[in-house]
Tab-separated table of C-alpha atoms and ligand atoms in Angstrom:
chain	number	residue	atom	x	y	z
A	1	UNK	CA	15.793	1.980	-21.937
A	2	UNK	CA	15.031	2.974	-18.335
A	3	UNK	CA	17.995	5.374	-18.768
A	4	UNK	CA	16.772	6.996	-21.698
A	5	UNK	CA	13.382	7.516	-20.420
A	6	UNK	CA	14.989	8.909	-16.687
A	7	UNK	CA	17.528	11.096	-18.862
A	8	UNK	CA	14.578	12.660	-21.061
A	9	UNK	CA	12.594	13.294	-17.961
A	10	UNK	CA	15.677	15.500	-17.081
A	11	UNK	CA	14.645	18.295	-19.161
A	12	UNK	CA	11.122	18.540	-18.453
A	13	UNK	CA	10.700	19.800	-15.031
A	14	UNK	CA	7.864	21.292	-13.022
A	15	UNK	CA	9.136	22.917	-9.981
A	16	UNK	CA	7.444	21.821	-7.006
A	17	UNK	CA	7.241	23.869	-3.974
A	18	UNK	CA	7.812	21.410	-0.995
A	19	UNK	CA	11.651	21.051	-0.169
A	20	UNK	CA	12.565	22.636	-3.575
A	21	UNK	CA	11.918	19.336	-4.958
A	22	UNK	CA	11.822	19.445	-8.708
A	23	UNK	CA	9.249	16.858	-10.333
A	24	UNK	CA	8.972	14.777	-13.525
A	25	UNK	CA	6.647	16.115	-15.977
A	26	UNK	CA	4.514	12.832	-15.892
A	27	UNK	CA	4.791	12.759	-12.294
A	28	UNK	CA	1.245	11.948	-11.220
A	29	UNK	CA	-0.982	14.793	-9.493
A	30	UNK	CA	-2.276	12.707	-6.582
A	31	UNK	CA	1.309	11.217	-5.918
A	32	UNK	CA	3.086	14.685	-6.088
A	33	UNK	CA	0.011	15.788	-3.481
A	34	UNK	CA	0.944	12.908	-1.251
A	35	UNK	CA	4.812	13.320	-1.399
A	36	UNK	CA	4.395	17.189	-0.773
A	37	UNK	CA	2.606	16.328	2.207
A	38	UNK	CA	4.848	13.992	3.303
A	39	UNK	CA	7.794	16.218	3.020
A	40	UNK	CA	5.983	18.921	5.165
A	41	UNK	CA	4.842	16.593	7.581
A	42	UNK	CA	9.208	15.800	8.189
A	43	UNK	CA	10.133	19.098	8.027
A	44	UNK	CA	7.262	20.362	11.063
A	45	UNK	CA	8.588	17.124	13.221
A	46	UNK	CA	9.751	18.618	16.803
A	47	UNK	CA	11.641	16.704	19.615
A	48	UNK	CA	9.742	16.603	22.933
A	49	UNK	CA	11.466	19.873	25.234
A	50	UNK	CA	11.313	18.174	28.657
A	51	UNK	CA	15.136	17.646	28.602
A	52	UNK	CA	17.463	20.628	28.341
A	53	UNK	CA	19.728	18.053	25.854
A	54	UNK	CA	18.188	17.082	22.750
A	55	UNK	CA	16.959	13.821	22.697
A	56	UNK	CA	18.650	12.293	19.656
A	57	UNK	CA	20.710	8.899	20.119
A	58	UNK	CA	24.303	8.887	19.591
A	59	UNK	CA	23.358	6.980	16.217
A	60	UNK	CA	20.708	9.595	15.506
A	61	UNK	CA	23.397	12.564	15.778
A	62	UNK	CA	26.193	10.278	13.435
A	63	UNK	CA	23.206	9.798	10.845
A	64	UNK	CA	21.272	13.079	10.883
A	65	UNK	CA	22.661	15.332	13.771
A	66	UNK	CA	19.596	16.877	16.839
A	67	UNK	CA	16.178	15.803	16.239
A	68	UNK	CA	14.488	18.553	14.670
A	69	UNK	CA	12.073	18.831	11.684
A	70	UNK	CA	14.709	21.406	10.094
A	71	UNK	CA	17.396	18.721	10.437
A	72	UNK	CA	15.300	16.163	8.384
A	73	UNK	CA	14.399	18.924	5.748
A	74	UNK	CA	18.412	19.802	5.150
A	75	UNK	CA	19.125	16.102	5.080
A	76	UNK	CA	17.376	14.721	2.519
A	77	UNK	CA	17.488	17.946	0.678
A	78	UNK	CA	21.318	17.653	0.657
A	79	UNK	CA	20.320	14.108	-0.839
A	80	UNK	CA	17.328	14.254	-2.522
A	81	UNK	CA	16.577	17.121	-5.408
A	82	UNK	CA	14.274	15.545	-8.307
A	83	UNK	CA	11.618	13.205	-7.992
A	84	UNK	CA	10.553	10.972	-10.766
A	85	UNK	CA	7.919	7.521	-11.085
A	86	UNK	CA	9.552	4.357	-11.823
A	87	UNK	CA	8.278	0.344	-11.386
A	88	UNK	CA	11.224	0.414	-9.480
A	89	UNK	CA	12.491	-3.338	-10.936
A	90	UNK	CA	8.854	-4.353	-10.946
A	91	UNK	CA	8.852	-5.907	-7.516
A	92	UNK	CA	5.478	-6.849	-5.747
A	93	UNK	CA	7.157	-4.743	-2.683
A	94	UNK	CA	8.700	-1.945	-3.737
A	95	UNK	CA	7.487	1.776	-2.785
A	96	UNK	CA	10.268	3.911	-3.444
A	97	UNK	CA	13.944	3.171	-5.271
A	98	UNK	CA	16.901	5.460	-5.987
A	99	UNK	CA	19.961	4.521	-9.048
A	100	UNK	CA	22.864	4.930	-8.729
A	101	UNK	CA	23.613	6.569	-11.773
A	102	UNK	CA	21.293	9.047	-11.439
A	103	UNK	CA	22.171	10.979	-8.403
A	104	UNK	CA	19.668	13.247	-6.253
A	105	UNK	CA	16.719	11.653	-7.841
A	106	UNK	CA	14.356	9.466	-5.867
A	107	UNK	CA	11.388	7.783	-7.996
A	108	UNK	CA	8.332	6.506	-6.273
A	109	UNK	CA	6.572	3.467	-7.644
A	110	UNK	CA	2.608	3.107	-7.819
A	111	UNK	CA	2.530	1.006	-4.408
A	112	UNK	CA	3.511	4.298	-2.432
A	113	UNK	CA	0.334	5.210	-2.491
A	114	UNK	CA	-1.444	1.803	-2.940
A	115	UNK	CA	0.019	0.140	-0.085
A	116	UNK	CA	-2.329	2.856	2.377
A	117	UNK	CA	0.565	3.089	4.476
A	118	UNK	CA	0.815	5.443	7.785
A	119	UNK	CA	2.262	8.591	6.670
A	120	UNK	CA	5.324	8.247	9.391
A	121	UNK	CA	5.831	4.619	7.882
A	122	UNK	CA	5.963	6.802	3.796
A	123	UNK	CA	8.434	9.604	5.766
A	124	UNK	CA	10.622	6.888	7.154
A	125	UNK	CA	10.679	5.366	3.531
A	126	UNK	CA	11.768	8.556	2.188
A	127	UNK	CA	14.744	8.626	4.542
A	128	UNK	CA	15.500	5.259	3.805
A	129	UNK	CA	15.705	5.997	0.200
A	130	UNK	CA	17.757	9.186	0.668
A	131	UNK	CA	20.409	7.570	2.391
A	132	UNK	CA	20.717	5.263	-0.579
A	133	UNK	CA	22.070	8.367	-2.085
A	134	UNK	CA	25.052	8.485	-1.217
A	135	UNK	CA	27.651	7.305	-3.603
A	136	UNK	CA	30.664	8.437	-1.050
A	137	UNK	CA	29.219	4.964	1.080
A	138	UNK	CA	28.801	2.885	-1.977
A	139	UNK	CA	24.678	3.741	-1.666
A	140	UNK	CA	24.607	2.054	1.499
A	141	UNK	CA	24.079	-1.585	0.001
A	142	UNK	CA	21.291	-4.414	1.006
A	143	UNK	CA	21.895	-7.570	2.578
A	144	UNK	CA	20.743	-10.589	1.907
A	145	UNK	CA	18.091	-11.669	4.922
A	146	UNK	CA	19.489	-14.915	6.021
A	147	UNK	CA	17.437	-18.410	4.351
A	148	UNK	CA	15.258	-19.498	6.559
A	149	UNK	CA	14.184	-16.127	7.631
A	150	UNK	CA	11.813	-16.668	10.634
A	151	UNK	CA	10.742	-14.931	14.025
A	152	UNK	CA	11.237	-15.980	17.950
A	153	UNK	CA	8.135	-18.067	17.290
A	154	UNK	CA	9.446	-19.820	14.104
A	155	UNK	CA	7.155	-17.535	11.817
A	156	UNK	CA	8.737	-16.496	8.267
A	157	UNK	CA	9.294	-13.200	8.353
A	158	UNK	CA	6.957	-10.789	5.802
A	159	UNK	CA	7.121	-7.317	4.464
A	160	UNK	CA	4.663	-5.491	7.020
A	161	UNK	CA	2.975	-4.121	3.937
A	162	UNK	CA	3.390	-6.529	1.171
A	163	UNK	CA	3.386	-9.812	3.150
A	164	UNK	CA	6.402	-11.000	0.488
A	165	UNK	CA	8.348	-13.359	2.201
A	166	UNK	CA	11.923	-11.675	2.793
A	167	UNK	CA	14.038	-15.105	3.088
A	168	UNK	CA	16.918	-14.593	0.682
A	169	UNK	CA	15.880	-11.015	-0.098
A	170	UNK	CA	18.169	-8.451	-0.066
A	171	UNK	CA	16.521	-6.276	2.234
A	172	UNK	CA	18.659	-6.293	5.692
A	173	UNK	CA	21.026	-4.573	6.749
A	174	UNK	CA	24.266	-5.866	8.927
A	175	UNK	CA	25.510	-2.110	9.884
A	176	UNK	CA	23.582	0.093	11.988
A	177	UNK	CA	24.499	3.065	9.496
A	178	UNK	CA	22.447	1.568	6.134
A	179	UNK	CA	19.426	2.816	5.271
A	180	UNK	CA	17.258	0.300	7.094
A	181	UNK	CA	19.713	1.453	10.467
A	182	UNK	CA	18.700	4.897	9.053
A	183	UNK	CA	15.124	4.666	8.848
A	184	UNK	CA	14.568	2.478	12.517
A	185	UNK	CA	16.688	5.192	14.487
A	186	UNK	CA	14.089	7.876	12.291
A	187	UNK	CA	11.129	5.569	13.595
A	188	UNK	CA	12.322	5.039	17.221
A	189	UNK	CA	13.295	8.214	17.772
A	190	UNK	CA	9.625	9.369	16.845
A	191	UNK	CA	8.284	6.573	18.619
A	192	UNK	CA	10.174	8.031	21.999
A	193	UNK	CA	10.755	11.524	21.051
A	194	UNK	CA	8.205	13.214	19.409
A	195	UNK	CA	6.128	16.298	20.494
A	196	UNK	CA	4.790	17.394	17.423
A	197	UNK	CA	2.812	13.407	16.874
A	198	UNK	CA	-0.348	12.201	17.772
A	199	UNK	CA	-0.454	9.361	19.893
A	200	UNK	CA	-1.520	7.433	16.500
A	201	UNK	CA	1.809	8.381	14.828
A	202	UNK	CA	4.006	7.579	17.544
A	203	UNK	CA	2.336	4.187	17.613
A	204	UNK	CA	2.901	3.695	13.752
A	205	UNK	CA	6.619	4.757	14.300
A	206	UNK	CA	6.835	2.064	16.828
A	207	UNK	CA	5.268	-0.948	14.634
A	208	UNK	CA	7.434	0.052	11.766
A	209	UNK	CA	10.417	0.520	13.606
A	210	UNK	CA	9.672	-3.114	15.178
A	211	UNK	CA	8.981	-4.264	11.831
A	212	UNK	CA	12.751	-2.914	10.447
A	213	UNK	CA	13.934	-4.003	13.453
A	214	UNK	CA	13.880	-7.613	11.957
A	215	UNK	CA	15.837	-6.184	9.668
A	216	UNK	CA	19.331	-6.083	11.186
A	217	UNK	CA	21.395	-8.690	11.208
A	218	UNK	CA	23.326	-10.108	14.076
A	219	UNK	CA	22.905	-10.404	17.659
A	220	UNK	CA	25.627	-7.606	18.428
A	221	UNK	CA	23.961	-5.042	15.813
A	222	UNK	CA	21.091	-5.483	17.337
A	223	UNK	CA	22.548	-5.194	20.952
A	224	UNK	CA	24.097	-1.769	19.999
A	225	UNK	CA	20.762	-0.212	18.231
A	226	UNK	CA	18.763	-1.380	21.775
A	227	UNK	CA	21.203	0.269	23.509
A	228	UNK	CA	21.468	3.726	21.697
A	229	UNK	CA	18.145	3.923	21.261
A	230	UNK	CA	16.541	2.416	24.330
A	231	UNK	CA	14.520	0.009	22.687
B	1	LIG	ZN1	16.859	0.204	0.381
Protein backbone atom coordinates (compact mmCIF):
# COMPACT_ATOMS: atom_id res chain seq x y z
CA UNK A 1 0.00 0.00 0.00
CA UNK A 2 2.93 2.30 0.83
CA UNK A 3 4.03 1.57 -2.77
CA UNK A 4 0.98 2.54 -4.33
CA UNK A 5 0.62 5.68 -2.48
CA UNK A 6 4.76 6.58 -3.20
CA UNK A 7 4.11 5.47 -6.98
CA UNK A 8 0.92 7.86 -7.32
CA UNK A 9 2.83 10.65 -5.72
CA UNK A 10 5.15 10.12 -8.80
CA UNK A 11 3.01 11.96 -11.10
CA UNK A 12 2.07 14.84 -9.15
CA UNK A 13 5.01 17.01 -8.77
CA UNK A 14 5.62 20.59 -7.73
CA UNK A 15 9.00 21.67 -8.67
CA UNK A 16 10.82 23.11 -5.93
CA UNK A 17 13.56 25.50 -6.41
CA UNK A 18 16.31 24.48 -3.83
CA UNK A 19 18.75 21.78 -5.35
CA UNK A 20 16.23 21.06 -8.20
CA UNK A 21 14.50 19.01 -5.75
CA UNK A 22 11.12 17.97 -7.02
CA UNK A 23 8.35 17.66 -4.16
CA UNK A 24 5.25 15.54 -3.45
CA UNK A 25 2.10 17.27 -4.04
CA UNK A 26 1.01 16.75 -0.31
CA UNK A 27 4.33 17.63 0.78
CA UNK A 28 3.64 19.98 3.68
CA UNK A 29 4.36 23.89 3.25
CA UNK A 30 6.23 24.41 6.52
CA UNK A 31 8.34 21.14 5.96
CA UNK A 32 9.21 22.00 2.25
CA UNK A 33 10.22 25.70 3.92
CA UNK A 34 12.44 23.92 6.38
CA UNK A 35 14.08 21.39 3.92
CA UNK A 36 14.70 24.32 1.36
CA UNK A 37 16.49 25.98 3.97
CA UNK A 38 18.33 23.26 4.93
CA UNK A 39 19.54 22.48 1.52
CA UNK A 40 20.81 26.14 1.12
CA UNK A 41 22.30 26.24 4.33
CA UNK A 42 24.76 22.83 2.79
CA UNK A 43 25.24 24.20 -0.32
CA UNK A 44 26.73 27.99 1.25
CA UNK A 45 29.04 25.69 3.75
CA UNK A 46 32.85 26.92 3.15
CA UNK A 47 36.09 25.26 4.53
CA UNK A 48 38.18 27.58 6.73
CA UNK A 49 41.22 29.14 4.03
CA UNK A 50 44.09 29.25 6.55
CA UNK A 51 45.72 26.19 4.88
CA UNK A 52 46.73 26.33 1.22
CA UNK A 53 45.37 22.32 1.17
CA UNK A 54 41.85 21.83 1.74
CA UNK A 55 41.04 20.63 4.91
CA UNK A 56 38.99 17.51 4.17
CA UNK A 57 40.11 14.06 5.84
CA UNK A 58 41.26 11.33 3.73
CA UNK A 59 37.71 9.74 4.61
CA UNK A 60 36.05 13.05 3.78
CA UNK A 61 37.69 13.09 0.12
CA UNK A 62 36.72 8.93 -0.39
CA UNK A 63 33.04 9.94 0.74
CA UNK A 64 32.41 13.39 -0.74
CA UNK A 65 35.75 14.73 -2.29
CA UNK A 66 37.21 18.84 -0.81
CA UNK A 67 35.06 20.41 1.67
CA UNK A 68 33.08 22.85 -0.06
CA UNK A 69 29.35 23.80 0.04
CA UNK A 70 29.29 23.05 -3.90
CA UNK A 71 30.63 19.56 -3.16
CA UNK A 72 27.70 18.79 -0.72
CA UNK A 73 25.12 20.34 -3.24
CA UNK A 74 26.45 17.86 -6.29
CA UNK A 75 26.47 15.00 -3.83
CA UNK A 76 23.31 14.57 -2.66
CA UNK A 77 21.93 15.94 -5.83
CA UNK A 78 23.62 13.03 -7.68
CA UNK A 79 21.61 11.04 -4.88
CA UNK A 80 18.77 12.73 -3.94
CA UNK A 81 16.05 14.16 -6.70
CA UNK A 82 12.33 13.90 -5.19
CA UNK A 83 11.26 14.41 -1.84
CA UNK A 84 8.17 12.89 -0.45
CA UNK A 85 6.48 12.49 3.54
CA UNK A 86 6.35 9.11 4.87
CA UNK A 87 5.91 7.62 8.80
CA UNK A 88 8.94 6.17 7.79
CA UNK A 89 7.97 2.45 9.53
CA UNK A 90 6.26 4.39 12.27
CA UNK A 91 9.21 4.49 14.61
CA UNK A 92 9.20 6.85 17.74
CA UNK A 93 12.82 7.94 16.22
CA UNK A 94 12.76 8.28 12.87
CA UNK A 95 13.30 11.78 10.96
CA UNK A 96 14.11 10.94 7.58
CA UNK A 97 14.09 7.29 5.57
CA UNK A 98 14.93 6.41 1.96
CA UNK A 99 13.52 2.68 0.03
CA UNK A 100 15.14 0.98 -1.75
CA UNK A 101 12.87 0.52 -4.43
CA UNK A 102 12.28 3.83 -4.98
CA UNK A 103 15.51 5.38 -5.95
CA UNK A 104 16.44 9.26 -5.65
CA UNK A 105 13.60 9.85 -3.34
CA UNK A 106 14.15 10.78 0.28
CA UNK A 107 10.81 11.16 2.48
CA UNK A 108 10.88 13.07 5.69
CA UNK A 109 8.67 11.97 8.54
CA UNK A 110 6.71 14.51 10.90
CA UNK A 111 9.58 14.31 13.70
CA UNK A 112 11.99 16.31 11.27
CA UNK A 113 10.57 19.12 12.26
CA UNK A 114 9.14 18.10 15.71
CA UNK A 115 12.24 16.91 17.15
CA UNK A 116 13.55 21.06 17.13
CA UNK A 117 16.74 19.81 16.07
CA UNK A 118 19.95 22.15 15.21
CA UNK A 119 19.81 22.75 11.62
CA UNK A 120 23.59 21.21 11.13
CA UNK A 121 22.24 18.10 13.16
CA UNK A 122 18.80 18.10 10.06
CA UNK A 123 21.85 18.72 7.20
CA UNK A 124 23.90 15.89 8.58
CA UNK A 125 20.60 13.76 8.53
CA UNK A 126 20.10 14.57 5.03
CA UNK A 127 23.54 13.24 4.15
CA UNK A 128 23.00 10.35 6.10
CA UNK A 129 19.93 9.54 4.23
CA UNK A 130 21.48 10.23 0.81
CA UNK A 131 24.11 7.87 1.19
CA UNK A 132 21.45 5.27 1.83
CA UNK A 133 20.92 5.79 -1.80
CA UNK A 134 23.04 4.02 -3.21
CA UNK A 135 22.01 0.68 -4.49
CA UNK A 136 25.71 0.05 -6.15
CA UNK A 137 26.74 -0.44 -1.98
CA UNK A 138 23.69 -2.41 -1.15
CA UNK A 139 22.17 1.15 0.51
CA UNK A 140 24.84 1.13 2.90
CA UNK A 141 23.04 -1.25 5.51
CA UNK A 142 22.49 -0.74 9.54
CA UNK A 143 23.96 -2.66 12.17
CA UNK A 144 22.65 -3.95 14.91
CA UNK A 145 24.07 -1.80 18.17
CA UNK A 146 25.47 -4.49 20.29
CA UNK A 147 22.83 -5.76 23.56
CA UNK A 148 23.75 -4.20 26.31
CA UNK A 149 24.44 -0.98 24.63
CA UNK A 150 26.01 1.30 27.32
CA UNK A 151 28.66 4.22 27.67
CA UNK A 152 32.31 4.44 29.51
CA UNK A 153 30.19 5.13 32.58
CA UNK A 154 27.83 2.09 32.18
CA UNK A 155 24.91 4.44 30.90
CA UNK A 156 22.53 2.86 28.07
CA UNK A 157 23.07 4.56 25.24
CA UNK A 158 19.90 6.94 23.80
CA UNK A 159 19.01 8.59 20.58
CA UNK A 160 20.29 12.29 21.34
CA UNK A 161 16.88 13.39 20.18
CA UNK A 162 14.44 10.71 20.90
CA UNK A 163 15.99 9.26 24.10
CA UNK A 164 14.90 5.54 22.51
CA UNK A 165 17.15 3.21 23.85
CA UNK A 166 19.40 1.91 20.81
CA UNK A 167 20.39 -1.66 22.42
CA UNK A 168 19.58 -4.14 19.67
CA UNK A 169 18.65 -1.39 17.21
CA UNK A 170 19.87 -1.40 14.00
CA UNK A 171 21.32 1.87 13.96
CA UNK A 172 25.36 1.42 13.96
CA UNK A 173 27.48 1.15 11.70
CA UNK A 174 30.79 -1.28 11.66
CA UNK A 175 32.45 0.50 8.40
CA UNK A 176 33.60 3.92 8.43
CA UNK A 177 31.98 4.36 4.81
CA UNK A 178 27.97 3.82 5.97
CA UNK A 179 25.92 6.48 6.35
CA UNK A 180 26.41 7.01 10.07
CA UNK A 181 30.59 7.05 8.96
CA UNK A 182 29.10 9.49 6.38
CA UNK A 183 27.29 11.82 8.42
CA UNK A 184 30.16 11.99 11.63
CA UNK A 185 33.05 12.81 9.03
CA UNK A 186 30.10 15.66 7.63
CA UNK A 187 29.77 16.72 11.45
CA UNK A 188 33.51 16.68 12.41
CA UNK A 189 34.64 18.16 9.61
CA UNK A 190 32.24 21.20 10.39
CA UNK A 191 33.03 20.95 13.86
CA UNK A 192 36.99 21.59 12.83
CA UNK A 193 36.63 23.08 9.50
CA UNK A 194 34.13 25.44 9.02
CA UNK A 195 34.36 29.20 8.12
CA UNK A 196 31.09 29.87 6.98
CA UNK A 197 29.46 28.60 10.96
CA UNK A 198 28.75 30.36 13.89
CA UNK A 199 30.41 29.32 16.85
CA UNK A 200 26.79 27.80 17.80
CA UNK A 201 26.86 25.50 14.71
CA UNK A 202 30.21 24.29 15.04
CA UNK A 203 29.30 23.36 18.59
CA UNK A 204 26.09 21.44 17.40
CA UNK A 205 28.32 19.64 14.75
CA UNK A 206 30.49 18.58 17.55
CA UNK A 207 27.64 17.11 20.00
CA UNK A 208 26.13 15.30 17.11
CA UNK A 209 29.14 14.05 15.75
CA UNK A 210 29.97 12.79 19.48
CA UNK A 211 26.60 11.50 19.64
CA UNK A 212 27.15 9.24 16.10
CA UNK A 213 30.29 8.66 17.30
CA UNK A 214 28.70 5.95 19.63
CA UNK A 215 27.64 4.74 16.71
CA UNK A 216 30.57 2.80 15.24
CA UNK A 217 31.35 -0.30 16.15
CA UNK A 218 34.68 -1.67 17.15
CA UNK A 219 37.66 -0.43 18.79
CA UNK A 220 39.76 -0.36 15.40
CA UNK A 221 36.84 1.62 13.46
CA UNK A 222 36.88 3.86 15.85
CA UNK A 223 40.77 4.14 16.03
CA UNK A 224 40.84 4.89 12.23
CA UNK A 225 37.87 7.69 12.24
CA UNK A 226 40.05 9.49 15.40
CA UNK A 227 42.80 9.33 13.37
CA UNK A 228 41.53 10.75 9.96
CA UNK A 229 39.65 13.10 11.46
CA UNK A 230 41.57 14.26 14.50
CA UNK A 231 39.04 13.66 16.91
ZN1 LIG B 1 20.24 5.13 8.15
Amino acid sequence: MKLLVSCLMLNLFFLGTAFGLEFSAQFPAPLKTQLEDDLQFLGALSAETSDSKNPASPFHQEIFGDFTGETYRRWFENRVQKAGTDSCGGQSSVTACVFGIMPKWIYLSPNYLKFSMPQVVRASILIHEARHNEPENRNWPHEKCPIPFQDENGEDIKGLFSGIRLEGVAACDQTALGSYGTQLIFLATIANHCQSCTEKVRADARMMADDTFKRMLGSPLKSALKADLKW
